[in-house]
Each structure stands twice: as structure tokens, then as C-alpha cells.
Amino acid sequence: VFDERFALPLIGRSGWLGLVQDVFAVLVIVGVEMAVYFRKVRRDERFTGSHLEEADFILLMILGIMITLIGLNAVKIAQGVNESPAAWTPASTLVSNLFKSMTAGWQSFFHGLLLWSHIALILGFLVYIPYSKHLHILTSFVNVFFTKTKPMGKLAALKIDLEAVEAGGSLGAATVRDLSQKQILDTFTCTECGRCQDVCPAWNTGKPLSPKLLIMNLRDHVFEQGEAILDARAEGGEPEAVPLNPDVVEDEVVWDCVTCGACMQECPVNIEHVDHIVDMRRNLVMGESRFPQEAGALLRNMESAKNPWGVQQSERADWADGLGVRTLEDGRAPEYLYWVGCAASFDDRAKRIAQATARLLQRAGVPFAILGPRELCTGDPARRMGHEYLFQQLAEENVETLNGVGARKVIVNCPHCFNTIRNEYPDYGGRYEVIHHTQLLSRLLDEGRLRPTAEVQALVTYHDPCYLGRHNGVYDEPRRVLDRIPGVRQVEMHRHRERGFCCGAGGARMWMEERIGKRINNERTDEAASTGADVIGVACPYCMVMLDDGAKAKGGDLEVKDVAQVVAESVGIDDRRARTRAAAESPPDAP
């Protein structure tokens, strides 16, 4: 017998439980209807490759649980035995009209039918979850908890144990046993929503890489191999190793990635796709010496000349000829050390960024120096390509040099250098305040040390570099700098800030050909041109090169300029004069 004196205030005969049940049941039913519309009517491309039959079955089970819940409450209202007052259960009360005209016998029949159907669906769903893609219900909160808290662009250092490799170990992920616990958890957590696929530059331009399908394939392989691995270990042995590449994931899929992190940004359950890809690249490069032909030239250049261009280190400071820039040959560094980077040292287009930056620092009275030939490549292209050993060699040499000169504040143009020195060099003893040149320019403008006065009549669309924006959260400073330039108007591309689209250079892709689908840089250039802008604003020498190539391929008057170049024009330091002088001094082209 129920005694109201012992009823709890939030459950039982109070209206709260019934209200919560009704509201959430109706919302879930609406959600299922939306899912059916997206998958069956609109047919969003992001669901390509998902296990739709399994998803349909799960949706039907969820729908059944909600319908039986409302139906059960409705029958109880008709019988007058519902625990919650009718006023608090509007949906169930509305449905109860179907049962009120029935006899008590039929009401009892439907009461039992709906009750046991509801229980059976719930228990069946609980049993089915571990064997379905809905395993993420159990693993997602654990996966989110173990997500790395460092900036997205930081890769975990690989401990290189050559003795272990000689004994049969691997460098990177050769088989499923080489995946970390977080990577295995990632595979269990995929919801197959396709958001990662929807934003992937490779997939959007017709490449085979789909971050979603990559994780799904690894998950299926883990399920296939997991039991055999456990059984073999229980017997004191090891099962036959199945290589991840190309048996589970095609080599082309691994090399298509630009490591932009768009997939990780979109994932609702914090899957770290890039880490899987880089670990597989590590095995392919260091374990199997299997990589695209052009990548071999890059690695040879970095090993011999210490830079991707293969240019002699003695030419690293040639960009600064006649500018009065101090090259630090000995002694301590001044307040700021200007880390120029390989692109701005050796690529003619990117050199203009370094020249504009140096002139602006001089105009603002900022004390700085460069390392010149002592500056080596940070190793970012080697690490993203998978050659961790080469990266670590370069990192250790650079950290030794930077610590030797007492560097405290390091200015960089290249977001890849910014990310590597700021986030990854601390693992090797290099801890510095790393400042991107757009951040410093924003500060100098705020302090009045730079005064842009000349109008620069241009409609600028700013392109967010992946390793500056998404990987390190620098979005506002470049835009604030452009806002301070008289005459400059800004217009945003459709994909910008956190959802910006890669230029195609990241992940060492700048040195690899795109033989499948549309070139990523052309896709981004077309998007920039669609805004009606005159200028694509960049804050990265890689983006400068890639988008300039895209603009030339497209034709027309679309220009690509670094933020520093725009500021230089407005403060009266126009690097176009330097370009004119260089062109006059260069020999004419051979016939």
C-alpha cells in the first residue's frame, strides 16, 4: 500500500518524473525523425561509408523504447494508476485517449504488452551496444577524459629504441598491437557521424582519405584481431601480425593527410585522427622505407643541407642583404631572436615576408638578431612525414643553439616553426616565449610604435593557417592588424577561423604531388575568389606559396600578401621597391 508520507519530493507521485519522461521522449522521437530525414531524404554526403543498416536498426530500437514508454504511461493514465499527475504529462495524457474507451481487460493487456516490450527493448539494446557502433555510449566520456590537453598541433615524442627494433619491435604503428590505448579507444568511440569527413580537405577534393572510414576500418580490424591476440597471449604466444598498411589502410590514404586537424576540431567525441596517421607514417618511413618519391628528395635535402629546399646553409641569410639585419655569430641574443624559417630564407616569394618583417621591426625600434647559417630547419616536415629520428636530431641541434645564445623571446613568421618551437621543443629542453609576427605587429600597433598612415585600397579575405589558428588558437591578431590599416576592408570566406580550409601544404604535403582529384590549394583559391576580394591575406609562408600558385593557375588579378607586407605598405616601407631592384639586378632569362 502506497503511503504519501514516504514519497520523495522529486520522484514518485510528484510531476517531475513524468514531465522529464514526456519531454525527453518527445525530443528523442523528433531526433529520430530528423536522423531519418538526413539519412534517407537529404542523404548528406558525410554519411558515405557509414553502416547505415546498423544505424537504422539502432534508430528503430531507440524509437521503440520511447514509444513504449509514452504508451505505457498513457495506459496507466487511462487506468487511473499513473504515478505522475496528468497535468505534468501532456504527451502521455494526449495518447491516453486511445485507451480510455477500452475495457479494463484490454487496458490490462496493453499495460502488460507495453511494459514487457519496453523492458525487452531496453535489455536488448544494452546487450547489443558492445557489438555495435553505439559502443561510443560507453567509451565516449572515457575518450574525452583522456584527450590530450596540450595544443592540438603537438605530437607525442616517439622513443626510438634501436635495440628493441632489432629484436622485432617497430617504429610507429606497424600492426594493431602498436596502437596506443588512446588510439584503440578512439576506434571504439567513433559515432560514424561523418563530421570529420565533411570537413577534410583531402576528401573534399576527391582524395581517398576519409578520417571517418580510417577510424572505422581500424575499429573493424581491432574487433577482428582482438580475440586472437588475447587468446594467443593467454597461451604464451603471439598471433600472426597483420600489417596496418596496406592491408587495413591503403598507403595513399595515409599520405593524403595534410594534418590540418579539421577532423579533430569537428569530432564530437575527441578522436585524434592525426596521431593515427602520423604513427602509421612513422612505420612506413622509418620501418619500411616506403613513401612517395618526392618525399625522398625532401628527406635527403633535410639530412644533407638541413633544410627542405636543399640550398646551402651559407645562403640562409641572403634575403637580408642590404637591410642591416644583425646576424648573431657569437655572444648573447638581444631581447628578440628572429627565427626566419626555411621558406622565408630560400623561397623568393616568402623572402618578401622576412624582408617586410625585418623592416617593420627596425621601424618600431625592436632589438633583434637572426642566427643566419646557424639556424636549421625545425624538423616539422620530417616529423609530420614520419621521420621522427631526423626530427629529433634537428630539434636537439636547434635547442642547443638557441640555449647557447640565451634566446628568451623568439619571433617567427612560419606557423609550423611557431608550433614546433612553442609546443614540441620543450620536450628537448627548449623553453622560450614564441611570438608569431602577427601577434607582435598587433602589439606594436597598439603601443603606437608602428603608425600606418598610407591608405591601402584593398578588399582582403584572410586565410587562417591551420598551424596558427586551429592548432594554436591565434585567430584575432592578424585580423586586428588588418583592421588598423587605412583603406583595407575585410571579407570572410565561407570556411574561416576554427573551420578554415587548409591551403594543402601541411603534413609535408607541400613537397608531394596531388595526383588524385582537385588540388587543395586551387579549391581554397576558388573559395577566396568567390568573396570578390582583391587580396588573399596570409600569415604563413607555406600558405603564401600554395595560394600564390593557386591564384596564378586561376588567372586574374587576385594577389596574395602576408599581413606584414600590408602593414609595410601602409607605414611607408613598400617591399615592391626591393622587388623592382632585385629584378633589375637579376640577369635576363635565357632565350
PDB file of C-alpha atoms in Angstrom, residues 21 64-76 79 81 83 99 106-124:
ATOM      1  CA  GLN A  21       9.973  11.404 -19.309  1.00  0.00           C
ATOM      2  CA  GLY A  64      10.601   1.672 -29.897  1.00  0.00           C
ATOM      3  CA  ILE A  65      11.865   2.424 -26.384  1.00  0.00           C
ATOM      4  CA  MET A  66      10.396   5.931 -26.494  1.00  0.00           C
ATOM      5  CA  ILE A  67       7.058   4.883 -27.997  1.00  0.00           C
ATOM      6  CA  THR A  68       6.584   2.087 -25.479  1.00  0.00           C
ATOM      7  CA  LEU A  69       7.464   4.473 -22.636  1.00  0.00           C
ATOM      8  CA  ILE A  70       4.833   7.022 -23.660  1.00  0.00           C
ATOM      9  CA  GLY A  71       2.340   4.252 -24.432  1.00  0.00           C
ATOM     10  CA  LEU A  72       2.863   2.633 -21.021  1.00  0.00           C
ATOM     11  CA  ASN A  73       2.340   5.942 -19.215  1.00  0.00           C
ATOM     12  CA  ALA A  74      -0.729   6.601 -21.381  1.00  0.00           C
ATOM     13  CA  VAL A  75      -2.327   3.261 -20.440  1.00  0.00           C
ATOM     14  CA  LYS A  76      -1.639   3.920 -16.768  1.00  0.00           C
ATOM     15  CA  GLN A  79      -6.419   3.136 -15.808  1.00  0.00           C
ATOM     16  CA  VAL A  81      -2.861   4.389 -11.757  1.00  0.00           C
ATOM     17  CA  GLU A  83       2.243   7.939 -10.561  1.00  0.00           C
ATOM     18  CA  PHE A  99      -7.027   3.647 -24.312  1.00  0.00           C
ATOM     19  CA  TRP A 106      -7.935  -4.609 -22.882  1.00  0.00           C
ATOM     20  CA  GLN A 107      -6.272  -1.894 -20.830  1.00  0.00           C
ATOM     21  CA  SER A 108      -4.582  -4.557 -18.713  1.00  0.00           C
ATOM     22  CA  PHE A 109      -3.490  -6.389 -21.881  1.00  0.00           C
ATOM     23  CA  PHE A 110      -1.859  -3.289 -23.376  1.00  0.00           C
ATOM     24  CA  HIS A 111      -0.361  -2.435 -19.996  1.00  0.00           C
ATOM     25  CA  GLY A 112       1.449  -5.782 -19.903  1.00  0.00           C
ATOM     26  CA  LEU A 113       2.349  -5.712 -23.606  1.00  0.00           C
ATOM     27  CA  LEU A 114       3.886  -2.237 -23.475  1.00  0.00           C
ATOM     28  CA  LEU A 115       5.613  -2.878 -20.149  1.00  0.00           C
ATOM     29  CA  TRP A 116       7.356  -6.069 -21.263  1.00  0.00           C
ATOM     30  CA  SER A 117       8.093  -4.653 -24.726  1.00  0.00           C
ATOM     31  CA  HIS A 118       9.721  -1.650 -23.089  1.00  0.00           C
ATOM     32  CA  ILE A 119      11.807  -3.862 -20.781  1.00  0.00           C
ATOM     33  CA  ALA A 120      12.794  -6.211 -23.625  1.00  0.00           C
ATOM     34  CA  LEU A 121      13.894  -3.337 -25.864  1.00  0.00           C
ATOM     35  CA  ILE A 122      15.985  -1.780 -23.104  1.00  0.00           C
ATOM     36  CA  LEU A 123      17.687  -5.043 -22.156  1.00  0.00           C
ATOM     37  CA  GLY A 124      18.188  -5.988 -25.790  1.00  0.00           C
TER      38      GLY A 124
END
